[in-house]
Amino acid sequence: MKEKLMSLKEKAYETFSEAKDLDTLNDLKIMFLGKKGELTQILRGMSKLAPEERPEIGKLANEIKEELEHKFLEKMQILKRELKQSKLKSEFIDVTIPTNVVLGHKHPLTLILDEIKEIFVGLGYEVVEGPEIETDYYNFEALNTPKDHPARDVQDTFYITNDILLRTQTSPVQVRTMERQKPPLKIIAPGRVFRSDAVDASHSPVFHQVEGLTVGTDITMGDLKGTLIKFIHEIFGKDRKARFRPHFFPFTEPSAEMDISCIACQGEGCRLCSNTGWLEILGCGMVHPNVLKMAGYDPEKVSGFAFGMGVERIALLKYGIDDMRLLYENNLHFLRQF
Ligand code: DAH
């Protein structure tokens, strides 16, 4: 019986250590140590032993059982550790492996807008915003645009009620900023504007403007010209010539439109510039005393200049695009060029 026990022990030891996985190991445990297992079978034979032999055999059987259980636990730990290692190995993700994902990029309008902002921020301007849904007061009245002014034509303006509308220009942000801040100030206000225009190559009912306003003591037309020429040189290159043409805006006096030498023909005259050699690029002027007054500033003490430009127009000219609709259609063949 002793030999039977010893050989059982050896066999169990060997098979336990050879077990390749937890299931096999568990099966082996049941096979050797379970209720109907081999050890139990052997112990059944105890009754046939002489009484004086029993304690010795019983002790040996218990020792073997304990040893085997210990061996079983040890092997189980090893198998569990191996399982974890192989799982870690198979589930490993190398986040540094380059993928072939095509990265998106900024829309040409956003590129231009970012560039405009960067130029003016470099000149000490602060970027501010105003609401797209405006009151008649801020969009027109406070900008010295009286009730009968043609700019208020319902054909151009999207009215929501009598007094509320979608802003037709970013100029109302001038007034809102002056009401909030004391002079001196230098701000630009980028944003969407809305006009009841049909879509074509150069019109859209929704487009973008950047407004600019500088107010302080002794601000002159010379400051206006210096600032805007610097801007044009930054965005279109130092070779670009600029000129200021007298114009009319209700909220500036004097007012002007700024032209740049034609991008396509360098001033020779072509289809793009209608043979004038010049391209209109923005509106500007010295802030009208009435506008300063209505915003709570004293026109005797401070003066300022303002300007407003269409972002789409600048994008079209800078990138040589001949149809504004391309900027809104999100055709990837078009967008991927930028
Ligand atoms: N708000 C004008 C427009 O939409 C553009 C403009 C012209 C803005 C002259 C100005 C300015 O600030 O001084 O046509």
CSV table of N, CA, C and O and ligand atoms in Angstrom, one decimal, residues 139 143 168-172 174 193 195 207 209-213 224 247-257 280 282-287 305-310, ligand 1:
chain,number,residue,atom,x,y,z
A,139,ASN,N,-27.3,97.7,-35.7
A,139,ASN,CA,-26.9,97.4,-37.1
A,139,ASN,C,-27.0,98.7,-38.0
A,139,ASN,O,-26.3,98.8,-38.9
A,143,LEU,N,-25.1,103.4,-36.1
A,143,LEU,CA,-24.1,103.6,-37.1
A,143,LEU,C,-24.4,104.7,-38.0
A,143,LEU,O,-24.0,104.7,-39.2
A,168,THR,N,-26.2,92.7,-41.1
A,168,THR,CA,-25.8,92.8,-42.5
A,168,THR,C,-24.4,93.1,-42.6
A,168,THR,O,-23.8,93.1,-43.7
A,169,GLN,N,-23.7,93.4,-41.5
A,169,GLN,CA,-22.3,93.8,-41.4
A,169,GLN,C,-21.8,93.6,-40.0
A,169,GLN,O,-22.6,93.4,-39.1
A,170,THR,N,-20.5,93.5,-39.9
A,170,THR,CA,-19.9,93.4,-38.5
A,170,THR,C,-19.7,94.7,-37.8
A,170,THR,O,-19.3,94.8,-36.7
A,171,SER,N,-20.1,95.8,-38.5
A,171,SER,CA,-19.9,97.2,-37.9
A,171,SER,C,-20.6,97.4,-36.6
A,171,SER,O,-20.1,98.1,-35.7
A,172,PRO,N,-21.8,96.7,-36.3
A,172,PRO,CA,-22.4,96.9,-35.0
A,172,PRO,C,-21.5,96.5,-33.8
A,172,PRO,O,-21.6,97.1,-32.7
A,174,GLN,N,-18.5,97.4,-33.5
A,174,GLN,CA,-17.8,98.7,-33.1
A,174,GLN,C,-18.6,99.3,-32.0
A,174,GLN,O,-18.0,99.7,-31.0
A,193,VAL,N,-22.0,87.5,-41.6
A,193,VAL,CA,-23.0,88.5,-41.9
A,193,VAL,C,-24.0,87.9,-42.9
A,193,VAL,O,-23.7,86.9,-43.6
A,195,ARG,N,-27.1,88.7,-45.9
A,195,ARG,CA,-27.8,89.6,-46.8
A,195,ARG,C,-28.7,88.8,-47.8
A,195,ARG,O,-28.3,87.7,-48.2
A,207,PHE,N,-22.0,85.4,-45.6
A,207,PHE,CA,-20.6,85.5,-45.8
A,207,PHE,C,-19.9,86.0,-44.6
A,207,PHE,O,-20.5,86.2,-43.5
A,209,GLN,N,-17.1,88.7,-42.6
A,209,GLN,CA,-16.4,90.0,-42.6
A,209,GLN,C,-15.5,90.1,-41.5
A,209,GLN,O,-15.6,89.4,-40.5
A,210,VAL,N,-14.5,91.0,-41.6
A,210,VAL,CA,-13.7,91.3,-40.4
A,210,VAL,C,-13.8,92.8,-40.3
A,210,VAL,O,-13.5,93.6,-41.3
A,211,GLU,N,-14.2,93.3,-39.2
A,211,GLU,CA,-14.4,94.7,-38.9
A,211,GLU,C,-13.1,95.1,-38.1
A,211,GLU,O,-12.6,94.3,-37.3
A,212,GLY,N,-12.7,96.4,-38.3
A,212,GLY,CA,-11.6,96.9,-37.5
A,212,GLY,C,-12.0,98.2,-36.9
A,212,GLY,O,-12.7,99.0,-37.5
A,213,LEU,N,-11.5,98.5,-35.7
A,213,LEU,CA,-11.7,99.9,-35.1
A,213,LEU,C,-10.6,100.3,-34.2
A,213,LEU,O,-10.1,99.5,-33.4
A,224,LEU,N,-4.7,105.3,-40.3
A,224,LEU,CA,-5.6,104.4,-41.1
A,224,LEU,C,-4.8,103.8,-42.3
A,224,LEU,O,-4.7,102.6,-42.5
A,247,HIS,N,-15.2,107.5,-51.0
A,247,HIS,CA,-16.4,106.7,-51.1
A,247,HIS,C,-17.4,107.2,-50.1
A,247,HIS,O,-17.1,108.2,-49.4
A,248,PHE,N,-18.5,106.6,-49.9
A,248,PHE,CA,-19.5,107.0,-48.8
A,248,PHE,C,-19.9,105.8,-48.0
A,248,PHE,O,-20.3,104.8,-48.5
A,249,PHE,N,-19.7,106.0,-46.7
A,249,PHE,CA,-20.4,105.1,-45.7
A,249,PHE,C,-21.0,106.0,-44.7
A,249,PHE,O,-20.4,107.0,-44.3
A,250,PRO,N,-22.2,105.7,-44.2
A,250,PRO,CA,-22.8,106.5,-43.2
A,250,PRO,C,-22.0,106.7,-41.9
A,250,PRO,O,-22.1,107.7,-41.2
A,251,PHE,N,-21.3,105.7,-41.5
A,251,PHE,CA,-20.6,105.7,-40.2
A,251,PHE,C,-19.2,106.2,-40.2
A,251,PHE,O,-18.5,106.2,-39.2
A,252,THR,N,-18.7,106.6,-41.4
A,252,THR,CA,-17.4,107.2,-41.4
A,252,THR,C,-17.4,108.5,-42.2
A,252,THR,O,-18.2,108.6,-43.1
A,253,GLU,N,-16.5,109.4,-41.9
A,253,GLU,CA,-16.4,110.6,-42.6
A,253,GLU,C,-15.0,111.2,-42.3
A,253,GLU,O,-14.7,111.6,-41.2
A,254,PRO,N,-14.1,111.4,-43.3
A,254,PRO,CA,-14.3,110.9,-44.7
A,254,PRO,C,-14.3,109.4,-44.8
A,254,PRO,O,-13.8,108.7,-43.9
A,255,SER,N,-14.8,108.9,-45.9
A,255,SER,CA,-14.8,107.4,-46.1
A,255,SER,C,-14.0,107.1,-47.4
A,255,SER,O,-13.9,108.0,-48.3
A,256,ALA,N,-13.5,105.9,-47.5
A,256,ALA,CA,-12.8,105.5,-48.7
A,256,ALA,C,-13.0,104.0,-48.9
A,256,ALA,O,-13.4,103.3,-48.0
A,257,GLU,N,-12.7,103.6,-50.1
A,257,GLU,CA,-12.5,102.2,-50.4
A,257,GLU,C,-11.0,102.0,-50.8
A,257,GLU,O,-10.4,102.9,-51.4
A,280,GLU,N,-11.0,96.2,-55.7
A,280,GLU,CA,-11.5,96.8,-54.4
A,280,GLU,C,-11.3,95.7,-53.4
A,280,GLU,O,-11.6,94.6,-53.6
A,282,LEU,N,-11.5,96.6,-49.5
A,282,LEU,CA,-12.2,96.9,-48.3
A,282,LEU,C,-12.7,98.3,-48.2
A,282,LEU,O,-12.3,99.2,-49.0
A,283,GLY,N,-13.6,98.6,-47.2
A,283,GLY,CA,-14.1,99.9,-47.0
A,283,GLY,C,-13.5,100.4,-45.7
A,283,GLY,O,-13.2,99.6,-44.8
A,284,CYS,N,-13.4,101.8,-45.6
A,284,CYS,CA,-12.7,102.3,-44.4
A,284,CYS,C,-13.1,103.8,-44.3
A,284,CYS,O,-13.7,104.4,-45.1
A,285,GLY,N,-12.6,104.4,-43.2
A,285,GLY,CA,-12.8,105.8,-43.0
A,285,GLY,C,-12.6,106.2,-41.6
A,285,GLY,O,-12.3,105.4,-40.7
A,286,MET,N,-12.7,107.5,-41.3
A,286,MET,CA,-12.6,108.0,-40.0
A,286,MET,C,-14.0,107.9,-39.3
A,286,MET,O,-15.0,108.4,-39.9
A,287,VAL,N,-14.0,107.4,-38.1
A,287,VAL,CA,-15.3,107.2,-37.5
A,287,VAL,C,-16.1,108.5,-37.4
A,287,VAL,O,-15.6,109.5,-36.9
A,305,PHE,N,-10.4,105.4,-36.5
A,305,PHE,CA,-10.7,105.0,-37.9
A,305,PHE,C,-11.2,103.6,-37.8
A,305,PHE,O,-11.0,102.8,-36.8
A,306,ALA,N,-12.0,103.2,-38.9
A,306,ALA,CA,-12.6,101.9,-38.9
A,306,ALA,C,-12.4,101.3,-40.3
A,306,ALA,O,-12.2,102.0,-41.3
A,307,PHE,N,-12.6,100.0,-40.4
A,307,PHE,CA,-12.5,99.4,-41.7
A,307,PHE,C,-13.3,98.1,-41.7
A,307,PHE,O,-13.6,97.5,-40.6
A,308,GLY,N,-13.8,97.6,-42.9
A,308,GLY,CA,-14.5,96.4,-42.9
A,308,GLY,C,-14.2,95.7,-44.2
A,308,GLY,O,-14.1,96.3,-45.3
A,309,MET,N,-13.9,94.4,-44.1
A,309,MET,CA,-13.5,93.6,-45.3
A,309,MET,C,-14.3,92.3,-45.4
A,309,MET,O,-14.7,91.7,-44.4
A,310,GLY,N,-14.4,91.9,-46.7
A,310,GLY,CA,-15.1,90.6,-46.9
A,310,GLY,C,-14.0,89.5,-46.9
A,310,GLY,O,-13.1,89.6,-47.7
B,1,DAH,N1,-19.8,97.7,-43.1
B,1,DAH,C1,-19.4,98.0,-44.5
B,1,DAH,C2,-20.1,97.0,-45.4
B,1,DAH,O1,-20.5,96.0,-45.0
B,1,DAH,C3,-17.9,97.9,-44.6
B,1,DAH,C4,-17.2,99.0,-43.9
B,1,DAH,C5,-16.9,100.2,-44.5
B,1,DAH,C6,-16.9,98.9,-42.5
B,1,DAH,C7,-16.3,101.2,-43.9
B,1,DAH,C8,-16.3,99.9,-41.9
B,1,DAH,C9,-16.0,101.1,-42.6
B,1,DAH,O2,-15.9,99.9,-40.6
B,1,DAH,O3,-15.4,102.1,-42.0
B,1,DAH,O4,-20.1,97.3,-46.6
